[in-house]
Amino acid sequence: MIRTEGFVEGDHMRKRRFGLLLLVLIVLGMVTACSKKEEDNPLDRLASYTKLWEKEQWQEMYDQYLTEDAKKVFGKEQMIERTKKVFEDLAIENVQTSYDALSEEAMKELDKEKPIHVPVEVVADTVAGPLTFTVDVPLVYDDAEEREDWYIEWDPSFILPQLSKDDQVKIETIQAKRGEIIDRNDKELAINGSGAKIGVTAGQFDVSRDGEKLASTIGTTKDFIASQLKQDWVQEGHFVPIKSIPFTQEDQYDAALKIEGVTASKEEMREYPYADALAHLIGYIGKINAEELEELKSEGYHESSLIGKRGLEQLLEKELRGEEGVAITIVKPDQDEEITIVEKEAKDGETVKLTIDAEFQKVILEEMKGEAGMAAAIDPKTGETLALVSSPSFDPNEFTLGISSSRYETLANDEKQPLLNRFANTYAPASSIKPITALIGLKAGTLDANKTYQFEGKTWQKDPSWGSYGISRVYETPNPVDLKKGLVYSDNIYFANEALNLGKEKFVAGLKEFGFDGKFEYAYPIRASQISNDGSITSEGQLIDSSYGQGEMLMNIVHLAATYSPILQDGTMMKPILFADEKKGEVWKEDLVSADHAKLMQTYLRAVITDGFAEDANIKSLKISGKTGTAELKASKEGSGQENGFFVAYPTEKKDYILAMMIEGIEDKGGSNYVADKAAKAMKKK
């Protein structure tokens, strides 16, 4: 029994062991079958490979997935180093791959003896925009020991479509056309024009004989011409470029070509047809410098880029520049062929239209005859800026083409500072502000146009408490003095009394209504006008000085012109604008004066011309109304200083524009009447 029982027990244990062994074999068989299935599926290998592709893991791709043949033919230099460089140079990123799964039937017919080909779609971002291509990926089964698996038969077409081992990859920049600037009448102010590269023919040009003549003709130096001819590459008969000039400078061009050995070739360039007339407003472009490149290289600028340097060319750089295009091209030396695989088209810059009347602007600058000063003209109905002048000026074409250091020094050291943009700054407006002071008093009810005063002599004090402070006037106004005479004779004593009647608080409030609020919203960066350094008036002396545009009061020339528009617009002042696409006739300030007071002021401003001291503006061909002003600039009350003359005027009958002009240093030129004369001549020619 014991044996029997033992036999029975032993048989049971054997059965259990056999069952466990069978289970293990089945499980191992299943695992082996699964592993074999995964191993036999080439798309599993491709999936792992493409994940590394998308992550740019070139070394791992090379080590674990490339066929031995691919490694022998291309090596690490092509697969790893070249791929890295192409990706870096072309800014390739965000690579995505996709392909179709193999069908069950295809899997059944899979033959390890033959490579399979899987079309893989590749999508990526590049410096030239999105790139999409399909590459045929061959997978080869390697049955060598420890390599039993599918491998990728890589070639350079995996990097870029149609790329071969000896091909070159080229990035081409497609230049965008810079936007042009035109005036209200479509006159060209800044254009993509052409000019001439003036040069000499080596062996035919005699520097010792004609060097100085050519230098003075085109604005360079004899030494520079000589140095150009001494360059290593120069041989007899070679054309040696000296300087580029726009075709607008016909006189220079014609005179230069008359010199023996001088010739020229056509060259594309930025042109400024109105030259000095609009230089400060339009500005110019020039070659980008190192500091600018460092700041802007991420925006596509490079060492040879041209960039706005001053004026609207600089202010509107983004709009005018446009966007460069980029083309990625494969060059096949053996086939003498270039294949563009992706291209981003250039986007030309915008055309910018101004409200400026270029011909009027030109006339104004010509009439200022190089005097240091500025001018602005606006349309009182629309707020459009018709002219914005800084004098003296310079030719922006010189800077665009590369100004010589000696020429730049001449401009920089000129005592009249032609490079200074005066209309962007502020100046004491002097008596040209008196009509505004009067309008503030009329609205506040503290000024009665018919009220008269008796003033004797050229000086006046309120009372002895003023000490040494007193008011002086240039001329003795015939008594009795009312508002009309106060304006016609520009009587400081009259306005001092009216300022005291008005008071500091009401005067400051009135000035703020006229735009003295510390802000000046304008398309061109111009300094805002100010009542004083801190915006307040703290003493009677400061109140009086400010009432006739002295003290700490400063104004920009556009604002000064605009403050006269309520006189012509029944109390409304339009927002000054510079661009044609800005809203015209947008109210900036309103209800500044009544229609009756505006009419009254029109009458008085005409009398300033006919009866006052701006007699040179009293011309027969054009009736003009306006007001002069003379600001004396000196460090102390003793002695005398430089005087700036102002004149703000408009055509009496048409009232279609207001011109404000300032000229510096008029103390020995007849005072503000000197300015009135120049302004009137410009208005006559408009």
mmCIF file of C-alpha atoms in Angstrom, residues 248-584:
data_model
loop_
_atom_site.group_PDB
_atom_site.id
_atom_site.type_symbol
_atom_site.label_atom_id
_atom_site.label_comp_id
_atom_site.label_asym_id
_atom_site.label_seq_id
_atom_site.Cartn_x
_atom_site.Cartn_y
_atom_site.Cartn_z
ATOM 1 C CA THR A 248 19.366 113.901 -60.848
ATOM 2 C CA GLN A 249 22.842 115.461 -60.531
ATOM 3 C CA GLU A 250 23.082 115.947 -64.269
ATOM 4 C CA ASP A 251 25.545 118.826 -64.035
ATOM 5 C CA GLN A 252 28.098 116.728 -62.141
ATOM 6 C CA TYR A 253 27.579 113.797 -64.486
ATOM 7 C CA ASP A 254 28.019 115.838 -67.658
ATOM 8 C CA ALA A 255 31.006 117.772 -66.323
ATOM 9 C CA ALA A 256 32.772 114.601 -65.155
ATOM 10 C CA LEU A 257 32.415 112.832 -68.505
ATOM 11 C CA LYS A 258 34.067 115.742 -70.284
ATOM 12 C CA ILE A 259 37.330 114.966 -68.479
ATOM 13 C CA GLU A 260 39.660 112.690 -70.432
ATOM 14 C CA GLY A 261 39.721 109.116 -69.138
ATOM 15 C CA VAL A 262 36.501 109.452 -67.119
ATOM 16 C CA THR A 263 33.612 107.106 -67.874
ATOM 17 C CA ALA A 264 30.491 105.828 -66.117
ATOM 18 C CA SER A 265 28.278 102.776 -65.731
ATOM 19 C CA LYS A 266 24.626 102.568 -64.719
ATOM 20 C CA GLU A 267 23.857 101.551 -61.149
ATOM 21 C CA GLU A 268 20.647 100.938 -59.204
ATOM 22 C CA MET A 269 20.341 103.136 -56.133
ATOM 23 C CA ARG A 270 17.956 104.922 -53.798
ATOM 24 C CA GLU A 271 17.233 108.380 -55.155
ATOM 25 C CA TYR A 272 15.865 111.509 -53.525
ATOM 26 C CA PRO A 273 14.665 113.687 -56.423
ATOM 27 C CA TYR A 274 13.912 116.707 -54.212
ATOM 28 C CA ALA A 275 17.344 116.423 -52.604
ATOM 29 C CA ASP A 276 17.816 119.055 -49.865
ATOM 30 C CA ALA A 277 14.182 120.250 -49.941
ATOM 31 C CA LEU A 278 12.978 117.240 -47.954
ATOM 32 C CA ALA A 279 16.202 115.856 -46.502
ATOM 33 C CA HIS A 280 15.337 116.217 -42.819
ATOM 34 C CA LEU A 281 11.843 114.815 -43.244
ATOM 35 C CA ILE A 282 12.600 111.920 -45.618
ATOM 36 C CA GLY A 283 16.089 111.097 -44.377
ATOM 37 C CA TYR A 284 18.169 108.546 -46.270
ATOM 38 C CA ILE A 285 19.340 104.942 -46.244
ATOM 39 C CA GLY A 286 22.865 103.660 -45.828
ATOM 40 C CA LYS A 287 24.838 100.495 -45.234
ATOM 41 C CA ILE A 288 24.036 98.803 -41.943
ATOM 42 C CA ASN A 289 26.703 99.190 -39.261
ATOM 43 C CA ALA A 290 27.931 96.565 -36.799
ATOM 44 C CA GLU A 291 25.776 97.806 -33.931
ATOM 45 C CA GLU A 292 22.625 97.819 -36.057
ATOM 46 C CA LEU A 293 23.427 94.373 -37.450
ATOM 47 C CA GLU A 294 23.879 92.910 -33.984
ATOM 48 C CA GLU A 295 20.454 94.214 -33.000
ATOM 49 C CA LEU A 296 18.641 93.259 -36.207
ATOM 50 C CA LYS A 297 20.332 90.115 -37.546
ATOM 51 C CA SER A 298 17.449 87.974 -36.277
ATOM 52 C CA GLU A 299 15.164 89.943 -38.608
ATOM 53 C CA GLY A 300 17.046 88.933 -41.742
ATOM 54 C CA TYR A 301 19.569 91.773 -42.000
ATOM 55 C CA HIS A 302 23.096 90.944 -43.146
ATOM 56 C CA GLU A 303 26.422 92.696 -43.669
ATOM 57 C CA SER A 304 25.455 94.200 -47.027
ATOM 58 C CA SER A 305 21.956 95.337 -46.003
ATOM 59 C CA LEU A 306 20.865 98.936 -46.469
ATOM 60 C CA ILE A 307 18.819 100.480 -43.694
ATOM 61 C CA GLY A 308 17.048 103.757 -42.937
ATOM 62 C CA LYS A 309 19.390 106.145 -41.176
ATOM 63 C CA ARG A 310 17.329 109.294 -40.628
ATOM 64 C CA GLY A 311 13.875 110.734 -41.095
ATOM 65 C CA LEU A 312 10.999 108.672 -42.442
ATOM 66 C CA GLU A 313 13.445 106.222 -44.010
ATOM 67 C CA GLN A 314 14.432 105.256 -40.472
ATOM 68 C CA LEU A 315 11.056 105.750 -38.823
ATOM 69 C CA LEU A 316 9.264 103.569 -41.403
ATOM 70 C CA GLU A 317 12.070 101.057 -41.912
ATOM 71 C CA LYS A 318 9.813 98.060 -41.297
ATOM 72 C CA GLU A 319 7.088 99.216 -43.701
ATOM 73 C CA LEU A 320 9.481 100.407 -46.408
ATOM 74 C CA ARG A 321 11.933 97.507 -46.283
ATOM 75 C CA GLY A 322 9.434 94.777 -47.031
ATOM 76 C CA GLU A 323 10.512 91.173 -46.573
ATOM 77 C CA GLU A 324 13.373 89.531 -48.392
ATOM 78 C CA GLY A 325 12.665 86.283 -50.147
ATOM 79 C CA VAL A 326 14.803 83.167 -49.789
ATOM 80 C CA ALA A 327 15.392 80.302 -52.197
ATOM 81 C CA ILE A 328 17.050 76.982 -51.341
ATOM 82 C CA THR A 329 18.721 75.592 -54.434
ATOM 83 C CA ILE A 330 20.593 72.377 -55.151
ATOM 84 C CA VAL A 331 23.492 72.845 -57.535
ATOM 85 C CA LYS A 332 24.476 69.760 -59.544
ATOM 86 C CA PRO A 333 27.977 70.420 -60.902
ATOM 87 C CA ASP A 334 28.062 67.337 -63.109
ATOM 88 C CA GLN A 335 24.829 68.335 -64.840
ATOM 89 C CA ASP A 336 25.395 72.105 -64.859
ATOM 90 C CA GLU A 337 21.946 72.406 -63.340
ATOM 91 C CA GLU A 338 20.321 74.189 -60.414
ATOM 92 C CA ILE A 339 17.116 72.938 -58.813
ATOM 93 C CA THR A 340 15.119 75.199 -56.500
ATOM 94 C CA ILE A 341 13.451 72.998 -53.912
ATOM 95 C CA VAL A 342 11.725 75.660 -51.806
ATOM 96 C CA GLU A 343 11.320 79.396 -52.214
ATOM 97 C CA LYS A 344 9.784 82.178 -50.177
ATOM 98 C CA GLU A 345 8.859 85.054 -52.449
ATOM 99 C CA ALA A 346 10.039 88.540 -51.592
ATOM 100 C CA LYS A 347 7.398 90.924 -50.306
ATOM 101 C CA ASP A 348 8.018 94.450 -51.562
ATOM 102 C CA GLY A 349 7.846 97.351 -49.145
ATOM 103 C CA GLU A 350 4.841 99.614 -48.905
ATOM 104 C CA THR A 351 4.449 102.828 -50.866
ATOM 105 C CA VAL A 352 3.992 105.654 -48.378
ATOM 106 C CA LYS A 353 2.017 108.725 -49.408
ATOM 107 C CA LEU A 354 2.451 111.956 -47.477
ATOM 108 C CA THR A 355 0.212 114.994 -47.173
ATOM 109 C CA ILE A 356 3.255 117.124 -48.046
ATOM 110 C CA ASP A 357 3.199 119.380 -51.103
ATOM 111 C CA ALA A 358 6.776 118.871 -52.306
ATOM 112 C CA GLU A 359 6.763 121.840 -54.671
ATOM 113 C CA PHE A 360 5.581 124.208 -51.928
ATOM 114 C CA GLN A 361 8.175 122.726 -49.582
ATOM 115 C CA LYS A 362 10.866 123.325 -52.194
ATOM 116 C CA VAL A 363 9.791 126.942 -52.656
ATOM 117 C CA ILE A 364 9.844 127.599 -48.905
ATOM 118 C CA LEU A 365 13.379 126.227 -48.547
ATOM 119 C CA GLU A 366 14.573 128.225 -51.543
ATOM 120 C CA GLU A 367 13.133 131.450 -50.112
ATOM 121 C CA MET A 368 14.844 130.833 -46.779
ATOM 122 C CA LYS A 369 18.099 130.982 -48.773
ATOM 123 C CA GLY A 370 20.170 128.878 -46.413
ATOM 124 C CA GLU A 371 19.264 130.854 -43.296
ATOM 125 C CA ALA A 372 19.104 128.817 -40.092
ATOM 126 C CA GLY A 373 15.455 128.233 -39.325
ATOM 127 C CA MET A 374 12.372 126.124 -39.940
ATOM 128 C CA ALA A 375 8.857 126.269 -41.339
ATOM 129 C CA ALA A 376 5.606 124.318 -41.331
ATOM 130 C CA ALA A 377 2.441 124.693 -43.353
ATOM 131 C CA ILE A 378 -0.882 123.031 -42.551
ATOM 132 C CA ASP A 379 -4.372 122.912 -44.025
ATOM 133 C CA PRO A 380 -6.650 124.313 -41.262
ATOM 134 C CA LYS A 381 -9.685 122.387 -42.538
ATOM 135 C CA THR A 382 -8.090 118.920 -42.622
ATOM 136 C CA GLY A 383 -5.007 119.176 -40.414
ATOM 137 C CA GLU A 384 -2.828 117.969 -43.317
ATOM 138 C CA THR A 385 0.808 119.023 -43.145
ATOM 139 C CA LEU A 386 1.724 120.672 -46.437
ATOM 140 C CA ALA A 387 5.325 121.540 -45.610
ATOM 141 C CA LEU A 388 7.843 120.678 -42.913
ATOM 142 C CA VAL A 389 11.143 122.436 -43.522
ATOM 143 C CA SER A 390 14.466 122.646 -41.725
ATOM 144 C CA SER A 391 17.045 125.100 -43.072
ATOM 145 C CA PRO A 392 19.820 124.974 -44.097
ATOM 146 C CA SER A 393 19.657 121.475 -45.471
ATOM 147 C CA PHE A 394 21.827 118.844 -47.152
ATOM 148 C CA ASP A 395 21.582 116.446 -50.073
ATOM 149 C CA PRO A 396 20.600 112.972 -48.805
ATOM 150 C CA ASN A 397 21.864 111.437 -52.060
ATOM 151 C CA GLU A 398 25.401 112.110 -50.833
ATOM 152 C CA PHE A 399 24.849 109.982 -47.731
ATOM 153 C CA THR A 400 23.139 107.098 -49.500
ATOM 154 C CA LEU A 401 26.024 106.753 -51.926
ATOM 155 C CA GLY A 402 28.670 107.048 -49.243
ATOM 156 C CA ILE A 403 29.728 110.517 -48.187
ATOM 157 C CA SER A 404 33.426 111.217 -47.879
ATOM 158 C CA SER A 405 34.810 111.984 -44.434
ATOM 159 C CA SER A 406 35.984 115.424 -45.544
ATOM 160 C CA ARG A 407 32.548 116.317 -46.907
ATOM 161 C CA TYR A 408 30.870 115.093 -43.732
ATOM 162 C CA GLU A 409 33.224 117.159 -41.602
ATOM 163 C CA THR A 410 32.370 120.218 -43.670
ATOM 164 C CA LEU A 411 28.661 119.724 -42.979
ATOM 165 C CA ALA A 412 29.169 118.825 -39.309
ATOM 166 C CA ASN A 413 31.354 121.879 -38.658
ATOM 167 C CA ASP A 414 29.133 124.368 -40.503
ATOM 168 C CA GLU A 415 28.064 127.022 -37.968
ATOM 169 C CA LYS A 416 24.510 126.969 -39.360
ATOM 170 C CA GLN A 417 24.262 123.237 -38.607
ATOM 171 C CA PRO A 418 22.669 121.900 -41.805
ATOM 172 C CA LEU A 419 22.457 118.414 -40.280
ATOM 173 C CA LEU A 420 20.314 119.653 -37.380
ATOM 174 C CA ASN A 421 16.597 118.955 -37.755
ATOM 175 C CA ARG A 422 15.107 122.136 -36.355
ATOM 176 C CA PHE A 423 11.420 121.343 -36.939
ATOM 177 C CA ALA A 424 11.668 118.432 -34.493
ATOM 178 C CA ASN A 425 12.622 120.823 -31.672
ATOM 179 C CA THR A 426 10.870 123.559 -29.720
ATOM 180 C CA TYR A 427 11.606 127.288 -29.522
ATOM 181 C CA ALA A 428 10.257 130.314 -27.675
ATOM 182 C CA PRO A 429 7.455 131.556 -29.998
ATOM 183 C CA ALA A 430 7.676 135.206 -28.884
ATOM 184 C CA SER A 431 4.906 137.547 -30.010
ATOM 185 C CA SER A 432 3.521 135.053 -32.515
ATOM 186 C CA ILE A 433 1.630 133.602 -29.522
ATOM 187 C CA LYS A 434 -0.117 136.907 -28.722
ATOM 188 C CA PRO A 435 -3.228 136.136 -30.825
ATOM 189 C CA ILE A 436 -3.664 132.938 -28.779
ATOM 190 C CA THR A 437 -3.260 134.853 -25.510
ATOM 191 C CA ALA A 438 -5.921 137.280 -26.728
ATOM 192 C CA LEU A 439 -8.316 134.481 -27.700
ATOM 193 C CA ILE A 440 -7.928 132.886 -24.263
ATOM 194 C CA GLY A 441 -8.716 136.222 -22.610
ATOM 195 C CA LEU A 442 -11.721 136.825 -24.899
ATOM 196 C CA LYS A 443 -13.176 133.410 -24.088
ATOM 197 C CA ALA A 444 -12.523 133.831 -20.348
ATOM 198 C CA GLY A 445 -14.250 137.230 -20.428
ATOM 199 C CA THR A 446 -11.277 139.052 -18.907
ATOM 200 C CA LEU A 447 -10.378 140.780 -22.175
ATOM 201 C CA ASP A 448 -12.619 143.343 -23.836
ATOM 202 C CA ALA A 449 -11.407 144.068 -27.375
ATOM 203 C CA ASN A 450 -12.697 147.639 -27.130
ATOM 204 C CA LYS A 451 -11.253 148.481 -23.722
ATOM 205 C CA THR A 452 -8.424 150.994 -23.987
ATOM 206 C CA TYR A 453 -5.349 151.848 -21.936
ATOM 207 C CA GLN A 454 -3.094 154.888 -21.677
ATOM 208 C CA PHE A 455 0.591 153.924 -21.635
ATOM 209 C CA GLU A 456 3.395 156.442 -21.687
ATOM 210 C CA GLY A 457 6.942 155.570 -22.672
ATOM 211 C CA LYS A 458 8.493 152.263 -23.584
ATOM 212 C CA THR A 459 8.639 150.741 -20.100
ATOM 213 C CA TRP A 460 6.002 149.934 -17.488
ATOM 214 C CA GLN A 461 5.668 148.530 -13.995
ATOM 215 C CA LYS A 462 2.576 147.446 -12.154
ATOM 216 C CA ASP A 463 3.903 148.978 -8.902
ATOM 217 C CA PRO A 464 7.191 149.426 -6.994
ATOM 218 C CA SER A 465 6.865 145.937 -5.477
ATOM 219 C CA TRP A 466 8.243 144.578 -8.764
ATOM 220 C CA GLY A 467 11.640 146.033 -7.915
ATOM 221 C CA SER A 468 13.917 145.938 -10.956
ATOM 222 C CA TYR A 469 11.466 143.889 -13.017
ATOM 223 C CA GLY A 470 9.647 145.841 -15.719
ATOM 224 C CA ILE A 471 7.980 145.499 -19.105
ATOM 225 C CA SER A 472 9.483 147.093 -22.180
ATOM 226 C CA ARG A 473 8.182 147.516 -25.697
ATOM 227 C CA VAL A 474 10.015 148.229 -28.938
ATOM 228 C CA TYR A 475 7.652 150.978 -30.154
ATOM 229 C CA GLU A 476 5.397 153.457 -28.406
ATOM 230 C CA THR A 477 1.868 152.481 -29.384
ATOM 231 C CA PRO A 478 -0.368 155.487 -30.106
ATOM 232 C CA ASN A 479 -2.796 155.988 -27.218
ATOM 233 C CA PRO A 480 -5.392 154.891 -26.414
ATOM 234 C CA VAL A 481 -4.319 151.256 -26.808
ATOM 235 C CA ASP A 482 -6.934 148.559 -27.484
ATOM 236 C CA LEU A 483 -6.584 144.906 -28.646
ATOM 237 C CA LYS A 484 -6.236 145.850 -32.306
ATOM 238 C CA LYS A 485 -3.377 148.268 -31.608
ATOM 239 C CA GLY A 486 -1.891 145.813 -29.134
ATOM 240 C CA LEU A 487 -1.595 143.265 -31.948
ATOM 241 C CA VAL A 488 -0.680 145.664 -34.749
ATOM 242 C CA TYR A 489 2.151 147.227 -32.712
ATOM 243 C CA SER A 490 2.862 143.979 -30.843
ATOM 244 C CA ASP A 491 2.666 145.921 -27.577
ATOM 245 C CA ASN A 492 4.159 143.945 -24.669
ATOM 246 C CA ILE A 493 2.770 146.406 -22.111
ATOM 247 C CA TYR A 494 -0.793 145.907 -23.375
ATOM 248 C CA PHE A 495 -0.456 142.110 -23.175
ATOM 249 C CA ALA A 496 1.191 142.321 -19.746
ATOM 250 C CA ASN A 497 -1.906 144.096 -18.418
ATOM 251 C CA GLU A 498 -4.274 141.631 -20.084
ATOM 252 C CA ALA A 499 -2.269 138.713 -18.718
ATOM 253 C CA LEU A 500 -2.594 140.097 -15.195
ATOM 254 C CA ASN A 501 -6.351 140.503 -15.744
ATOM 255 C CA LEU A 502 -6.564 136.923 -16.943
ATOM 256 C CA GLY A 503 -4.547 135.438 -14.091
ATOM 257 C CA LYS A 504 -2.257 132.443 -13.889
ATOM 258 C CA GLU A 505 -4.898 129.726 -13.473
ATOM 259 C CA LYS A 506 -7.098 130.824 -16.386
ATOM 260 C CA PHE A 507 -4.124 131.387 -18.647
ATOM 261 C CA VAL A 508 -2.681 127.931 -17.956
ATOM 262 C CA ALA A 509 -6.109 126.355 -18.434
ATOM 263 C CA GLY A 510 -6.541 128.195 -21.725
ATOM 264 C CA LEU A 511 -3.129 127.151 -22.999
ATOM 265 C CA LYS A 512 -3.896 123.514 -22.192
ATOM 266 C CA GLU A 513 -7.079 123.798 -24.225
ATOM 267 C CA PHE A 514 -4.895 124.968 -27.107
ATOM 268 C CA GLY A 515 -2.715 121.843 -26.857
ATOM 269 C CA PHE A 516 -0.107 122.802 -24.253
ATOM 270 C CA ASP A 517 -0.791 119.593 -22.348
ATOM 271 C CA GLY A 518 2.612 117.922 -22.565
ATOM 272 C CA LYS A 519 1.569 115.673 -25.465
ATOM 273 C CA PHE A 520 1.828 116.073 -29.201
ATOM 274 C CA GLU A 521 0.408 113.147 -31.151
ATOM 275 C CA TYR A 522 1.998 113.342 -34.559
ATOM 276 C CA ALA A 523 3.321 110.781 -37.047
ATOM 277 C CA TYR A 524 6.819 112.247 -36.904
ATOM 278 C CA PRO A 525 8.624 112.447 -33.542
ATOM 279 C CA ILE A 526 8.452 116.131 -32.644
ATOM 280 C CA ARG A 527 8.981 117.509 -29.163
ATOM 281 C CA ALA A 528 5.786 118.636 -27.442
ATOM 282 C CA SER A 529 5.239 122.316 -26.660
ATOM 283 C CA GLN A 530 5.454 123.437 -23.048
ATOM 284 C CA ILE A 531 4.042 126.212 -20.903
ATOM 285 C CA SER A 532 7.094 126.022 -18.670
ATOM 286 C CA ASN A 533 9.611 123.471 -17.482
ATOM 287 C CA ASP A 534 7.172 122.040 -14.938
ATOM 288 C CA GLY A 535 3.937 122.976 -16.743
ATOM 289 C CA SER A 536 2.924 125.693 -14.284
ATOM 290 C CA ILE A 537 3.175 129.470 -13.887
ATOM 291 C CA THR A 538 4.191 130.542 -10.405
ATOM 292 C CA SER A 539 4.727 134.313 -10.560
ATOM 293 C CA GLU A 540 3.337 137.445 -12.158
ATOM 294 C CA GLY A 541 6.613 137.940 -14.017
ATOM 295 C CA GLN A 542 6.426 134.447 -15.497
ATOM 296 C CA LEU A 543 2.763 134.994 -16.370
ATOM 297 C CA ILE A 544 3.587 138.179 -18.286
ATOM 298 C CA ASP A 545 6.630 136.737 -20.054
ATOM 299 C CA SER A 546 4.591 133.698 -21.121
ATOM 300 C CA SER A 547 1.752 135.863 -22.453
ATOM 301 C CA TYR A 548 4.049 137.036 -25.235
ATOM 302 C CA GLY A 549 5.918 133.794 -25.772
ATOM 303 C CA GLN A 550 9.000 134.229 -23.638
ATOM 304 C CA GLY A 551 9.910 132.938 -20.185
ATOM 305 C CA GLU A 552 10.011 129.151 -20.266
ATOM 306 C CA MET A 553 7.380 128.752 -22.978
ATOM 307 C CA LEU A 554 8.496 126.632 -25.939
ATOM 308 C CA MET A 555 6.592 125.511 -29.037
ATOM 309 C CA ASN A 556 7.173 123.264 -31.998
ATOM 310 C CA ILE A 557 6.522 124.816 -35.387
ATOM 311 C CA VAL A 558 3.656 122.479 -36.385
ATOM 312 C CA HIS A 559 1.772 123.227 -33.186
ATOM 313 C CA LEU A 560 2.351 126.945 -33.650
ATOM 314 C CA ALA A 561 0.756 126.811 -37.103
ATOM 315 C CA ALA A 562 -2.106 124.671 -35.787
ATOM 316 C CA THR A 563 -2.979 127.138 -33.008
ATOM 317 C CA TYR A 564 -4.026 129.673 -35.656
ATOM 318 C CA SER A 565 -6.516 127.269 -37.261
ATOM 319 C CA PRO A 566 -9.334 127.992 -34.731
ATOM 320 C CA ILE A 567 -9.238 131.571 -36.046
ATOM 321 C CA LEU A 568 -10.187 130.210 -39.470
ATOM 322 C CA GLN A 569 -12.366 127.315 -38.294
ATOM 323 C CA ASP A 570 -14.715 129.059 -35.832
ATOM 324 C CA GLY A 571 -12.921 127.726 -32.779
ATOM 325 C CA THR A 572 -11.967 124.210 -33.970
ATOM 326 C CA MET A 573 -8.400 122.920 -34.231
ATOM 327 C CA MET A 574 -7.844 119.800 -36.326
ATOM 328 C CA LYS A 575 -5.319 117.152 -35.417
ATOM 329 C CA PRO A 576 -2.163 117.664 -37.533
ATOM 330 C CA ILE A 577 -1.452 114.681 -39.796
ATOM 331 C CA LEU A 578 1.425 113.733 -42.089
ATOM 332 C CA PHE A 579 0.328 110.578 -43.927
ATOM 333 C CA ALA A 580 -2.346 110.518 -46.620
ATOM 334 C CA ASP A 581 -4.034 107.471 -45.096
ATOM 335 C CA GLU A 582 -4.558 109.159 -41.728
ATOM 336 C CA LYS A 583 -8.033 110.422 -40.937
ATOM 337 C CA LYS A 584 -8.488 113.915 -42.324
#
